Each structure stands twice: as C-alpha cells, then as structure tokens.
Short mmCIF file of C-alpha atoms and ligand atoms in Angstrom, two decimals:
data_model
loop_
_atom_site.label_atom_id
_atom_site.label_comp_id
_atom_site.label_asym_id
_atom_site.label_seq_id
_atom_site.Cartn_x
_atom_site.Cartn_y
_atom_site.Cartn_z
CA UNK A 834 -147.59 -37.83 -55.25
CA UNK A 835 -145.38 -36.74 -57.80
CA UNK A 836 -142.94 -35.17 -55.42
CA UNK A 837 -142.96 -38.46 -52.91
CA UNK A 838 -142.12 -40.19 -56.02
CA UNK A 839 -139.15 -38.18 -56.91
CA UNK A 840 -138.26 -38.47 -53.33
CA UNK A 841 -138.52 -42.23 -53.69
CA UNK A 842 -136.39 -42.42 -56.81
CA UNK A 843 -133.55 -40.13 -55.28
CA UNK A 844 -133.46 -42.32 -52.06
CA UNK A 845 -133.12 -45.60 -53.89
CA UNK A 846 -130.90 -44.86 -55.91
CA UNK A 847 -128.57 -43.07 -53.54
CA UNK A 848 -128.97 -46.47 -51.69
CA UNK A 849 -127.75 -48.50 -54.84
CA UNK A 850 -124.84 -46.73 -54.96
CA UNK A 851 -123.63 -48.45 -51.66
CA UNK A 852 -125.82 -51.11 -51.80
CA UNK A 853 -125.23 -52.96 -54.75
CA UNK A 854 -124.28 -56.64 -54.84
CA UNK A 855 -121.85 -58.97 -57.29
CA UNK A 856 -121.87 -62.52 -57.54
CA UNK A 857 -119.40 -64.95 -55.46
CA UNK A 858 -117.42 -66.67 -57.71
CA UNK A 859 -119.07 -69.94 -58.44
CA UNK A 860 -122.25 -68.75 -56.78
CA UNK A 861 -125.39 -70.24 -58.47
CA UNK A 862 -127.50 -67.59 -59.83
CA UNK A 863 -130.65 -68.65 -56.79
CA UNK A 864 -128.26 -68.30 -54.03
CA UNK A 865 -127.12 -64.89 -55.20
CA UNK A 866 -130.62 -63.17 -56.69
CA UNK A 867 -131.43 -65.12 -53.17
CA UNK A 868 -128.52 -62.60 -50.82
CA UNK A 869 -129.88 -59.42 -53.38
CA UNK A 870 -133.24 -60.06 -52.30
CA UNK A 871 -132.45 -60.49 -48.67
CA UNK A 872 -130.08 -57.15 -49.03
CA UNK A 873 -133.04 -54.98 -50.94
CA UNK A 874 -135.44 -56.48 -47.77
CA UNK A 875 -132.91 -54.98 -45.28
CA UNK A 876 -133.11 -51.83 -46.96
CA UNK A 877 -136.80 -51.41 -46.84
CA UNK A 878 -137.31 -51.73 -50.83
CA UNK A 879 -139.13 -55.07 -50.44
CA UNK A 880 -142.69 -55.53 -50.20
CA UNK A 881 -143.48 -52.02 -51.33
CA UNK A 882 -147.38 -52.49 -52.06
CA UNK A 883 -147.79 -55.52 -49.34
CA UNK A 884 -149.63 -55.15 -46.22
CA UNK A 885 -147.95 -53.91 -43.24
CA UNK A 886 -148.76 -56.10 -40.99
CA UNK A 887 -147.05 -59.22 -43.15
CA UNK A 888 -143.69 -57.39 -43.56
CA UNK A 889 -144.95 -54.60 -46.24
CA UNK A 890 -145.06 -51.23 -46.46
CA UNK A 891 -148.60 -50.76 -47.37
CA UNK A 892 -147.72 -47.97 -50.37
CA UNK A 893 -149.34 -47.75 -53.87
CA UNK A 894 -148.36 -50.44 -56.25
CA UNK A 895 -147.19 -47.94 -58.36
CA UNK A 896 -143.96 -47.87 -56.07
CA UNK A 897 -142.89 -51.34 -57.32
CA UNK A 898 -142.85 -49.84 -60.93
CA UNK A 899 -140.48 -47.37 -59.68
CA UNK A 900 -138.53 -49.84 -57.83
CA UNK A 901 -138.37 -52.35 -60.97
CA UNK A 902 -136.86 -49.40 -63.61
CA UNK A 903 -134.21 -47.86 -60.73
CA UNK A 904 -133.38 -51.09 -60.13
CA UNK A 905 -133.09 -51.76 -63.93
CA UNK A 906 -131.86 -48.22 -65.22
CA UNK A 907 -129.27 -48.39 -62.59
CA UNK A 908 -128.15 -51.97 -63.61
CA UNK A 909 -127.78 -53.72 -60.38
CA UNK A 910 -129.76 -57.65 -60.33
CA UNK A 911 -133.35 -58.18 -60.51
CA UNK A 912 -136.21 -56.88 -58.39
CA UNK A 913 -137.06 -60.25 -56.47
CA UNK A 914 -139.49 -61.91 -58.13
CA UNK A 915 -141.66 -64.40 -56.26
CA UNK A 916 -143.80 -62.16 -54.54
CA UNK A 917 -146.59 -63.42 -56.74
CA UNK A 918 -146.96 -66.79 -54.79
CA UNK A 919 -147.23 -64.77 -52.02
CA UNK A 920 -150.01 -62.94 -53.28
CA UNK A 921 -152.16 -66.29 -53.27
CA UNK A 922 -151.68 -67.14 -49.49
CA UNK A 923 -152.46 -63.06 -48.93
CA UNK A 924 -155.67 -63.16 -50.80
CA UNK A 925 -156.68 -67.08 -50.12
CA UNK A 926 -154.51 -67.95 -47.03
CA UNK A 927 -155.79 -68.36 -43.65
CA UNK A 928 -154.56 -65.71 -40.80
CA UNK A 929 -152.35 -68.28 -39.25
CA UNK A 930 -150.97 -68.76 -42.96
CA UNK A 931 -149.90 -65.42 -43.36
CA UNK A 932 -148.51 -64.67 -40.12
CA UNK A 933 -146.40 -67.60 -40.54
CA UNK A 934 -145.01 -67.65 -43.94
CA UNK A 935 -145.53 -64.09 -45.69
CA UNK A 936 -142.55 -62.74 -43.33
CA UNK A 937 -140.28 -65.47 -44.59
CA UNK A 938 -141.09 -64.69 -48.51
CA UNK A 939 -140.94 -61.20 -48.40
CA UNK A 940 -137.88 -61.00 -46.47
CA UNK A 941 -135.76 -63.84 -48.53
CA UNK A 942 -135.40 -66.06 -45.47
CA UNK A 943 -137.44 -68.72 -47.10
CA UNK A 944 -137.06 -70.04 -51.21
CA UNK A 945 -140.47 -70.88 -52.67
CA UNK A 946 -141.20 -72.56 -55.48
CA UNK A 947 -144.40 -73.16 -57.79
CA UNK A 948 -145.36 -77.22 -58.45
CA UNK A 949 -148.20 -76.84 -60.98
CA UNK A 950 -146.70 -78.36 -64.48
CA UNK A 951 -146.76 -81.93 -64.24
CA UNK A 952 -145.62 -84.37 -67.21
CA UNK A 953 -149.11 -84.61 -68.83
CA UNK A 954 -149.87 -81.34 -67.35
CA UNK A 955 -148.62 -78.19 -68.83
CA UNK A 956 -150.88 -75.74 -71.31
CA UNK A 957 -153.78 -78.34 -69.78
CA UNK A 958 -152.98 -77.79 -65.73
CA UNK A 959 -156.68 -79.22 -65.16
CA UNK A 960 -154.95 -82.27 -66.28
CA UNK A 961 -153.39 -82.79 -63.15
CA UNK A 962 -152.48 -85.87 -61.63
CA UNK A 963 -150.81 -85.71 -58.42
CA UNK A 964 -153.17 -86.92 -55.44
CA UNK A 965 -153.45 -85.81 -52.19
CA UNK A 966 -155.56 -88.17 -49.73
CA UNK A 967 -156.86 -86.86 -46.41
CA UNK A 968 -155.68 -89.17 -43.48
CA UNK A 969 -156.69 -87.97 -40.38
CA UNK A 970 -156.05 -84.44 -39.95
CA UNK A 971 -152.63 -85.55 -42.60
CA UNK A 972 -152.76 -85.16 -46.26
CA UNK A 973 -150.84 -87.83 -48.20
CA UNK A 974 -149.63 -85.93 -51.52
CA UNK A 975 -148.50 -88.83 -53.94
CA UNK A 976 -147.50 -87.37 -57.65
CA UNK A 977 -144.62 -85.63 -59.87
CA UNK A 978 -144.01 -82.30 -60.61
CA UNK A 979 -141.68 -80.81 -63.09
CA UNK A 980 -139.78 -77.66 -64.71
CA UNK A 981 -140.18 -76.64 -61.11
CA UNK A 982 -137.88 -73.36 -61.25
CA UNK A 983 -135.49 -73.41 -58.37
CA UNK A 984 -136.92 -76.64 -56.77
CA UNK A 985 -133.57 -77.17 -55.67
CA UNK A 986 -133.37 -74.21 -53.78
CA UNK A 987 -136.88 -73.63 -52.15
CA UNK A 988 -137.79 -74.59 -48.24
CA UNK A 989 -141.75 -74.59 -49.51
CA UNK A 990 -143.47 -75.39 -52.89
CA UNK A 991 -146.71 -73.99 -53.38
CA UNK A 992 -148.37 -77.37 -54.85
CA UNK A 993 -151.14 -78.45 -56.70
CA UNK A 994 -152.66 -82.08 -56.50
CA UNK A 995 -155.96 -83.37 -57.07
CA UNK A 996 -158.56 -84.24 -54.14
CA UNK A 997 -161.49 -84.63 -55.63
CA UNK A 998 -162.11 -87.87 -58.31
CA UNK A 999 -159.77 -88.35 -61.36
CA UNK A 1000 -161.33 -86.93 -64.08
CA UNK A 1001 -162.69 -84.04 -62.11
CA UNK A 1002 -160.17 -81.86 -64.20
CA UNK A 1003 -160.97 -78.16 -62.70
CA UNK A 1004 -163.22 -78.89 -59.88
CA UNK A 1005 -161.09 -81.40 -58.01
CA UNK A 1006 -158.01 -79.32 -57.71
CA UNK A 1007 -156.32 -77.99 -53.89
CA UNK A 1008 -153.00 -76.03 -53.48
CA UNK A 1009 -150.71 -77.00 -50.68
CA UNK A 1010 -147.92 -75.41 -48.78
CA UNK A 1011 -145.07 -78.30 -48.99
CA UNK A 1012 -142.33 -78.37 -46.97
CA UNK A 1013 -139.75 -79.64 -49.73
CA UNK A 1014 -137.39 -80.76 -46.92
CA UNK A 1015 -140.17 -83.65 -46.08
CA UNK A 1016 -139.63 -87.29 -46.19
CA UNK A 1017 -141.01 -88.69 -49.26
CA UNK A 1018 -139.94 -85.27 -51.70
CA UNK A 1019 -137.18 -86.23 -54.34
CA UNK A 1020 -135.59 -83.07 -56.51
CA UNK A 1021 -134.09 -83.78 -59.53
CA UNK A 1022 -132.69 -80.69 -61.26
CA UNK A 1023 -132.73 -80.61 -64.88
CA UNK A 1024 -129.58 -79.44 -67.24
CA UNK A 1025 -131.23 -77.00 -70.06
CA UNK A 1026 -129.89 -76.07 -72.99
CA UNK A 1027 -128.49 -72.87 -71.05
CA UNK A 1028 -126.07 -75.31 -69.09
CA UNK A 1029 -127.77 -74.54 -65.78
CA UNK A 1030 -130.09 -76.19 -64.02
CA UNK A 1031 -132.73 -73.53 -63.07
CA UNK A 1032 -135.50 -76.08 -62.53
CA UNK A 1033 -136.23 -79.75 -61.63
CA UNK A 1034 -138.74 -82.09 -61.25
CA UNK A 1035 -140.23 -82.74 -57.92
CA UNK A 1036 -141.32 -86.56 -57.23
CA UNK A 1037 -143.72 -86.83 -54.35
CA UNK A 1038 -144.10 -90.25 -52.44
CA UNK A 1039 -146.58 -90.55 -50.07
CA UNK A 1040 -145.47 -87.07 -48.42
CA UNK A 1041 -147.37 -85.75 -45.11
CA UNK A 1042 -148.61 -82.47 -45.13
CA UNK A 1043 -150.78 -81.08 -42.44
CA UNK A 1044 -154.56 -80.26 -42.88
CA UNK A 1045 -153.65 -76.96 -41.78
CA UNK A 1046 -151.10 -76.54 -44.98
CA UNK A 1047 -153.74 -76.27 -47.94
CA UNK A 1048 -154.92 -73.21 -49.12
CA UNK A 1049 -158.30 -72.33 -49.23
CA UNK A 1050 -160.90 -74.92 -49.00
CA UNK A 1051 -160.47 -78.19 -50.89
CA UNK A 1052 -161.46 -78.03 -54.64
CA UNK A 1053 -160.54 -74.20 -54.56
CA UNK A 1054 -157.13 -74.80 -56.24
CA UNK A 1055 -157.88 -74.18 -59.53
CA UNK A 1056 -159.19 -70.16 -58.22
CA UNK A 1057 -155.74 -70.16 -56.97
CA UNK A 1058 -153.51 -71.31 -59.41
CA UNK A 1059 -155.39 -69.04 -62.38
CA UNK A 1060 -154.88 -65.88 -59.57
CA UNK A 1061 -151.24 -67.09 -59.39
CA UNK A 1062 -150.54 -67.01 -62.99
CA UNK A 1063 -152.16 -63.89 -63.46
CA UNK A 1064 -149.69 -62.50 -60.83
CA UNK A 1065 -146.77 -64.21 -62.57
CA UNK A 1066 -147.75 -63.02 -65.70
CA UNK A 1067 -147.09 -59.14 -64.66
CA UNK A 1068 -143.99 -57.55 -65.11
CA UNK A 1069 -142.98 -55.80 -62.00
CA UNK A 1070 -144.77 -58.55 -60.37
CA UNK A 1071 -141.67 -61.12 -61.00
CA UNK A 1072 -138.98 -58.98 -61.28
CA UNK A 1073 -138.69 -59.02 -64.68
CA UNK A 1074 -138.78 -54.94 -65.67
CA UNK A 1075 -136.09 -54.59 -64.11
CA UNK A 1076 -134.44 -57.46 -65.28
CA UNK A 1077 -134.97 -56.05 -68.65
CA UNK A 1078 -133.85 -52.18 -67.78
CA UNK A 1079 -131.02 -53.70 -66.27
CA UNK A 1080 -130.15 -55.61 -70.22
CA UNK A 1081 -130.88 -53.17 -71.84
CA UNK A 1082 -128.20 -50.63 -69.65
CA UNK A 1083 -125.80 -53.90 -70.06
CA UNK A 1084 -126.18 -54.07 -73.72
CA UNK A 1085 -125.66 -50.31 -73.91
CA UNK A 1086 -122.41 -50.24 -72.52
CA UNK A 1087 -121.05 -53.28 -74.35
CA UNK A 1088 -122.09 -52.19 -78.07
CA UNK A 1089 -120.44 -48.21 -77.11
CA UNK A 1090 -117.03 -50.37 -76.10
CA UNK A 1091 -117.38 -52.37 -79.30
CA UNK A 1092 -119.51 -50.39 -82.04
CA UNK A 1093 -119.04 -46.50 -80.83
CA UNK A 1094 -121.07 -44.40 -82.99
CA UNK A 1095 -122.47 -47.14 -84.98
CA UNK A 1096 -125.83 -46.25 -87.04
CA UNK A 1097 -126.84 -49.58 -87.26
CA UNK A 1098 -126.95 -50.64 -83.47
CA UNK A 1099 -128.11 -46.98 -82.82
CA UNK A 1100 -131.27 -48.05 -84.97
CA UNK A 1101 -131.67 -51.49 -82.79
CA UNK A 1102 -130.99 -49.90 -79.62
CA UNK A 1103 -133.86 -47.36 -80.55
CA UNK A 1104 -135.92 -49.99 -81.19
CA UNK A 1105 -135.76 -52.30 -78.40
CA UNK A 1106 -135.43 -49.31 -75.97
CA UNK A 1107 -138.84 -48.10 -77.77
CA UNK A 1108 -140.87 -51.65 -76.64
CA UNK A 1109 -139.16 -51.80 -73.11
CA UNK A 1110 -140.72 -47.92 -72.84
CA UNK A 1111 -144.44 -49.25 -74.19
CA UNK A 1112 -144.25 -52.22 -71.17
CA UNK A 1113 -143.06 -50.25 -68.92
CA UNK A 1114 -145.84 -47.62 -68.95
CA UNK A 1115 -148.35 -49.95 -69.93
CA UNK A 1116 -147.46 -52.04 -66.72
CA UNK A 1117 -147.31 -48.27 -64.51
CA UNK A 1118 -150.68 -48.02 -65.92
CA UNK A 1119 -151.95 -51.79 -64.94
CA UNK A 1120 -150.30 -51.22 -61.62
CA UNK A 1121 -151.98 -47.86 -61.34
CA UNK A 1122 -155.55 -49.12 -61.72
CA UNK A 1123 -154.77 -51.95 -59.85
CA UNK A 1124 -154.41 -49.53 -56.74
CA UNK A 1125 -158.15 -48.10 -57.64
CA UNK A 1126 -159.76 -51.74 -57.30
CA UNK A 1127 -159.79 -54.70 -54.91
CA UNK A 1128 -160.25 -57.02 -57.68
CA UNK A 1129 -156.75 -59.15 -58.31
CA UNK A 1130 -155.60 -59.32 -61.89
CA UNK A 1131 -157.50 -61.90 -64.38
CA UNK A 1132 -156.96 -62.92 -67.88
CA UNK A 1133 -156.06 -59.43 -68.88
CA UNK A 1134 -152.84 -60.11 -67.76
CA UNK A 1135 -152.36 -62.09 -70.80
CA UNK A 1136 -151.16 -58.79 -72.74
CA UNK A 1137 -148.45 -58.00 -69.83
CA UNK A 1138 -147.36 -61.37 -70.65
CA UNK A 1139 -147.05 -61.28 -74.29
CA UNK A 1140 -145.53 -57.64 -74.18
CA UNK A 1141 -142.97 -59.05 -71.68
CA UNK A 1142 -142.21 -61.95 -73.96
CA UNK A 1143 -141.60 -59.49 -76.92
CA UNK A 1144 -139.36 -57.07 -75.13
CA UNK A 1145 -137.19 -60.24 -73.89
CA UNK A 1146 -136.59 -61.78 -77.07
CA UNK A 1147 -136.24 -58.54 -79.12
CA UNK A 1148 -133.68 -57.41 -76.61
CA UNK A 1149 -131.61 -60.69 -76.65
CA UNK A 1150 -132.17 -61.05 -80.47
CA UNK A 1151 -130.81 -57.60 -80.81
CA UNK A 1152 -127.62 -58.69 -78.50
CA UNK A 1153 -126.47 -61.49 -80.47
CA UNK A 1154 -127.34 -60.09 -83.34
CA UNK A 1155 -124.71 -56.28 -82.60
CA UNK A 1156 -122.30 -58.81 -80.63
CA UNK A 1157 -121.75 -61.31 -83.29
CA UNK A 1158 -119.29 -63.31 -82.63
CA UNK A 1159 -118.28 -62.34 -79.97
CA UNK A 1160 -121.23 -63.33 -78.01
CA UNK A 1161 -121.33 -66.81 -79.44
CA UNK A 1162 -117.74 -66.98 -78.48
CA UNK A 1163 -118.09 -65.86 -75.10
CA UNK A 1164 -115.41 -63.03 -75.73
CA UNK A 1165 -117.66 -60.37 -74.37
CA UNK A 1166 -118.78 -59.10 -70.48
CA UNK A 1167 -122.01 -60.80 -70.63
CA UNK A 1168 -122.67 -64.60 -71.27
CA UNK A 1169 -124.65 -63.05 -74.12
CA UNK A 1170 -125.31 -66.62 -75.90
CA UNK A 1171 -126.72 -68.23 -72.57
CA UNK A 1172 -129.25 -64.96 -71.95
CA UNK A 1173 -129.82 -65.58 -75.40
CA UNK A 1174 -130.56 -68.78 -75.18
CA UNK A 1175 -133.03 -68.32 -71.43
CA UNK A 1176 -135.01 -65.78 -73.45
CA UNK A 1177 -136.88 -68.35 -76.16
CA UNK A 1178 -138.03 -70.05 -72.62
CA UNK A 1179 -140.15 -66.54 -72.06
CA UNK A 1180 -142.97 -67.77 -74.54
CA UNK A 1181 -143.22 -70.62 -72.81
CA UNK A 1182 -143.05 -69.92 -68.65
CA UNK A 1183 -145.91 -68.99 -67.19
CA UNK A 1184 -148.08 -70.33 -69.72
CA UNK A 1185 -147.06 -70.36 -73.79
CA UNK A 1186 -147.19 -67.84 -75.95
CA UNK A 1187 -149.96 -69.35 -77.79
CA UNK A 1188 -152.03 -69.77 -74.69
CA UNK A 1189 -152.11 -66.27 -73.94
CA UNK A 1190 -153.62 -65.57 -77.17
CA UNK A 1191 -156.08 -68.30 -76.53
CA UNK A 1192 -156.98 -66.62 -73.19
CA UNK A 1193 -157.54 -63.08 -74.91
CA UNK A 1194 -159.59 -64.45 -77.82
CA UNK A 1195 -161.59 -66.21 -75.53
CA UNK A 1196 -162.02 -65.25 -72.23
CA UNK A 1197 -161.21 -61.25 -72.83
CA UNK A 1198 -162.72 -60.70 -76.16
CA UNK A 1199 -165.23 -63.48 -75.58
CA UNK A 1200 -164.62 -65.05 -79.48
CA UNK A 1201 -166.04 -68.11 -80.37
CA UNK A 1202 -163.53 -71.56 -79.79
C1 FAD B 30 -137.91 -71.79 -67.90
C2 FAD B 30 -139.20 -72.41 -67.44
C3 FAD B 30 -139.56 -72.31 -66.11
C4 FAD B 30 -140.74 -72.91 -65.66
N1 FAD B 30 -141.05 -72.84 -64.32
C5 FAD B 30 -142.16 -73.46 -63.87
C6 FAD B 30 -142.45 -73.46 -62.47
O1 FAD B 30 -141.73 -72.89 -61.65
N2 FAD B 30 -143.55 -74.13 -62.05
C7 FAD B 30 -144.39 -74.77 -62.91
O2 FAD B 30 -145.39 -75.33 -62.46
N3 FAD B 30 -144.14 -74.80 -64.25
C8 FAD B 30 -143.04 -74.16 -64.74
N4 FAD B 30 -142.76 -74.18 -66.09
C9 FAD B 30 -143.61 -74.97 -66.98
C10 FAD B 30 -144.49 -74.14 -67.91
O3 FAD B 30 -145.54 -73.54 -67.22
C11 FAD B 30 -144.98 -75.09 -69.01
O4 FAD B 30 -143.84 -75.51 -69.74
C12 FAD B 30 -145.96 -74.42 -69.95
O5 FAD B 30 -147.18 -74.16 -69.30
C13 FAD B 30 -146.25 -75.29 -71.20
O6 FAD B 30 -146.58 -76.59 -70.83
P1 FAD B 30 -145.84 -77.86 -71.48
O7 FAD B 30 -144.37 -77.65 -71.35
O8 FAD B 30 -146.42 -79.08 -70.86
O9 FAD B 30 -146.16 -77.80 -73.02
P2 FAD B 30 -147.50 -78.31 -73.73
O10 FAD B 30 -148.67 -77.91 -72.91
O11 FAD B 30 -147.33 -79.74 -74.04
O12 FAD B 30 -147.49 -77.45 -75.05
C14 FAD B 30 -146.67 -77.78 -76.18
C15 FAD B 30 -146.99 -76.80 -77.29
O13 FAD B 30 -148.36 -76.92 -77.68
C16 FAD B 30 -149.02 -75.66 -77.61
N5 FAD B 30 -150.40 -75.84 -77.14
C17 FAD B 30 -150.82 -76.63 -76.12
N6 FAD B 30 -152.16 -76.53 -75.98
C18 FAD B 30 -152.58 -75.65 -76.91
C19 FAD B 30 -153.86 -75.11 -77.25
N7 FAD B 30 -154.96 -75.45 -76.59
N8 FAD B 30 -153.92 -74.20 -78.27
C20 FAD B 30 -152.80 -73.82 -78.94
N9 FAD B 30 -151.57 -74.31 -78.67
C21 FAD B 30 -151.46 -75.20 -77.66
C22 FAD B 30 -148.22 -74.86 -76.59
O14 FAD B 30 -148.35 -73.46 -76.81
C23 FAD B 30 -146.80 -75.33 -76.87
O15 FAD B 30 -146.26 -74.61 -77.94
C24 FAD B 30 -141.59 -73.59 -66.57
C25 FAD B 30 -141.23 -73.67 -67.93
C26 FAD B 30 -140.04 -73.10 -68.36
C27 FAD B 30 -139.67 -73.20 -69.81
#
C-alpha cells in the first residue's frame, strides 16, 4: 500500500507540473475552480474513492487525502469540492438518479449547489419553510433559499422544502434535485464583505419538479441533509486541505520575498504549519477508518469541522498579521485582505462554530442540554 501510494504521489505530481491551471483575467473564481475541476477529471484524479460504475475509481478514501496535500503542497487551486452532495444521491438516490447525474458532478460538466439555509432557517434547518405540493406526478416547490454558494453558477440545487404539515419541523422535510434553469427559480447573488458574490438567494415560485426528482422517500430529507453536512463538514471532502496546503505554500513564499530569515514569522509559520499537520493526519485517519466501515460519517464530523475552522483562521490571521500593510494595501501577490476576510465565514458555513460544539456535547458525548 505504501509503495502504490508513493507511486500515486510521484504520478500526480509529475502531472501538475504540466497540468496546472491560472485564472483568465476577469474570470470569476466558480468558472475557473469550475475548468480546474473539469481538467483534474480529465486526468483521472477525480472521484478517487467513488464507485466505478458512476465515474469513480473505486480506490481507498485514503487516496483523496493524498490528492488534497499534492494538490496543496504543490500550490496549484483546490481539490474540487462538491463531491459531498454527491455523496447523498450515492447513498439515498435511486439507480436512475445516479446514472443520470453522478457523471455530470464528478466530471465538472454540471454546477451544483446546496438550498438548505432559508431566512428563518439557518442553525434551526428544521425550521424550514419552503413547500413543495405533489400535483400529479409534479411537485410544486414554492419558498426562498439563501447564502446559496454559487447559486449563480449551478445547473441543479440539491433542495430542501417541507411536504409534510407546517410545524412538522424534522419529520416533514424532502430533498429535491432542482433544475435551477426552471421557470419559476429567481437568483439573486449577494455582494459580501469580500466584494464577490459567492452566494445568492434562490426564490422559488411555484417551480415544477418531477416526482422522479426527490430523493429518497418523502419526509426522509432531514436523514439527508444531516448525511450532507456531515460530508461537508470533512476536509478532503470539500476541497478544503488542499486549499489550505496550497496557503500555507503561498504564504511561504511571500513572507521569504518580504521577511527572509525573520524569527518572528519563522515562529508563526511553525505554528500554523504545526495545526495544518494535526488536520491533516487526523482527517488521513477519519478517511482511513472510513474505508473499514459502511457507515457514512455522523456528528463526529463536528471535530473535522472545528479543526478546519482553526487552521483557516490561524493561517489567514497569521497572513495579515507578517504582511502588514501590505496586505491591507493590496501591495502583495495574494489578495491577502479578501482571503482574510472569506476565512471569519469558516465558523459559520456548514453550520456555526457554536453548533458544532452543541453537536459534540450533545449528541457525541451525550451531555445533558
Ligand atoms: C460563506 C457561506 C456560504 C454558505 N453556503 C451555504 C450553502 O451553499 N447552502 C446553504 O444552505 N447554506 C449556506 N450557508 C449558510 C450557513 O449554513 C448558515 O449561515 C449557518 O448555518 C448559520 O445560520 P444563520 O446564518 O441563519 O445564523 P443563525 O442560525 O441565525 O445563528 C446566528 C448566531 O446564533 C448562534 N446560534 C444559533 N442557534 C444557536 C444555539 N442553539 N446554540 C448556540 N448558538 C446558537 C449561531 O452560532 C450564530 O453565531 C453559507 C454561509 C456562509 C457564511
């Protein structure tokens, strides 16, 4: 194992060094981690641990660790990261389902999205209110999502609106595929405080989505959405160790341009390069035992998600922190100030910071409310 490993590194990397992609100028961040994705997919690095028969390679999930810190260590853009919707319609999706939308995911072909938050609807997603009446063999999805990351972008949004009674909070719940090119769908993007518009809100009026589009029976929404975030919340899952090897080799090369030889950012280096190592083999190790069971990840995944918030905002604390003023200028390689800025959003995606903790007090370590 060790030795196909080593074999896997060596190959993928040789691969970067042709392989690699730079943005267009102009091109918005989507369209291009969109063309990376769709180039890593051509070159077989896509879909590692997935099935083969939906596109995948059927290896150990331990292969999209190694994938994530190449990908990272060598600095080219993220590992794709929406492979975790995916993972619903694999484990709750019908055959016809997967046959006819896991291709387009895992390749890049199509842009998914996730429309759980809703207005009143965030921390408390059994709170939803978006209704979806059955009409014939037509559901008629009525309702408004928001913070919908790359709305914009995506051909489907994996939705979630209520079918059973109002205040049926968890039992009530189904998940749709939505075409977002319907009649009736309205995306608004939203300006944040980065000055990009990475998600939107999603107004549904009266759309028409076939019977044949929800997921799992009706009422089994809420199973899904909790095995969706628990997907989202793992680090190789969505991209994100990579992401962060790819910072921290970014950050690296800036500071020994700016600071050579400096103790100071020698002794922050150290220590975000320190909690990047701990996630990275704690998630090798989650990924690991994940290959030993059939069971798909639960509330545990709470700690990925809180270690992944920490090495984010320790390694974009550090940045602005060594850059100075040059990163709240903009004088430096890196929009330093905007990454900045995206990382406070990390204990907040994917369900907040304080959330997590009330999952692990609760549901892990069974405390009392
Ligand atoms: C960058 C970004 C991308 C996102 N992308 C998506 C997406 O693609 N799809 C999607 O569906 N959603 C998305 N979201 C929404 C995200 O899931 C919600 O913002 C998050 O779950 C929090 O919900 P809320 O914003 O309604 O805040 P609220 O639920 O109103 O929470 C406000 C504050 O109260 C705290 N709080 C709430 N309840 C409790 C409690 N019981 N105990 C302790 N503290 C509590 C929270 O921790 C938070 O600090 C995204 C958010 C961001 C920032």
């Amino acid at each position: 194992m060790t030795d196909e490993i080593a074999e896997f590194r060596a190959r993928l990397r040789a691969w970067l060094d042709t392989n690699v992609i730079t943005p267009e100028p102009d091109e918005p961040h989507a369209l291009f981690l969109k063309r990376w994705h769709q180039t890593l997919f051509e070159g077989g690095w896509v879909g590692l641990s997935w099935p083969r028969e939906y596109g995948g390679q059927g290896l150990g999930n331990i292969y999209d660790v190694v994938l994530n810190e190449e990908v990272g260590e060598y600095g080219a853009p993220d590992a794709p990261r929406i492979g975790y919707l995916g993972r619903a319609l694999l484990q709750w999706g019908t055959e016809e389902q997967r046959e006819r939308y896991l291709p387009g995911l895992l390749s890049g072909a199509d842009y998914w999205c996730q429309g759980f938050s809703e207005p009143n609807a965030g921390s408390d997603l059994a709170g939803i209110a978006a209704r979806a009446v059955l009409d014939g063999d037509t559901y008629r999805i009525t309702g408004q999502k928001v913070w919908t990351t790359y709305g914009d972008y995506a051909d489907y949004c994996l939705l979630l609106a209520r079918t059973g009674p109002a205040d049926g909070r968890h039992k009530g719940i189904s998940a749709f595929i939505v075409p977002l090119r319907s009649p009736g769908v309205e995306v608004r993007p939203i300006r944040a405080i980065t000055d990009e518009s990475e998600f939107s809100e999603i107004f549904l009026d009266e759309v028409e989505v076939p019977a044949g589009n929800r997921v799992g029976a009706e009422g089994d929404g809420w199973g899904i959405a909790m095995m969706t975030v628990a997907y989202e919340r793992g680090a190789a899952d969505v991209g994100y160790l990579s992401k962060f090897g790819a910072t921290l080799h970014e950050l690296r090369g800036e500071l020994a341009r700016r600071r050579p030889g400096d103790p100071l950012v020698r002794r922050e280096l150290g220590r975000v390069e320190v909690l990047y190592r701990v996630l990275s083999q704690h998630v090798g190790r989650r990924l690991g035992e994940r290959d030993d069971s059939d069971a798909p990840p639960g509330p545990e995944m709470s700690v990925d998600k809180l270690l992944m918030t920490e090495v984010d905002q320790a390694l974009h604390e550090a940045a602005v922190k060594l850059l100075g003023p040059a990163a709240l200028l903009g004088e430096t390689t890196s929009p330093w100030l905007r990454r900045y800025l995206y990382s406070r959003a990390a204990s907040i995606y994917g369900g907040s910071e304080q959330i997590q903790l009330n999952i692990l007090a609760q549901r892990v370590l069974g405390l009392p409310r």
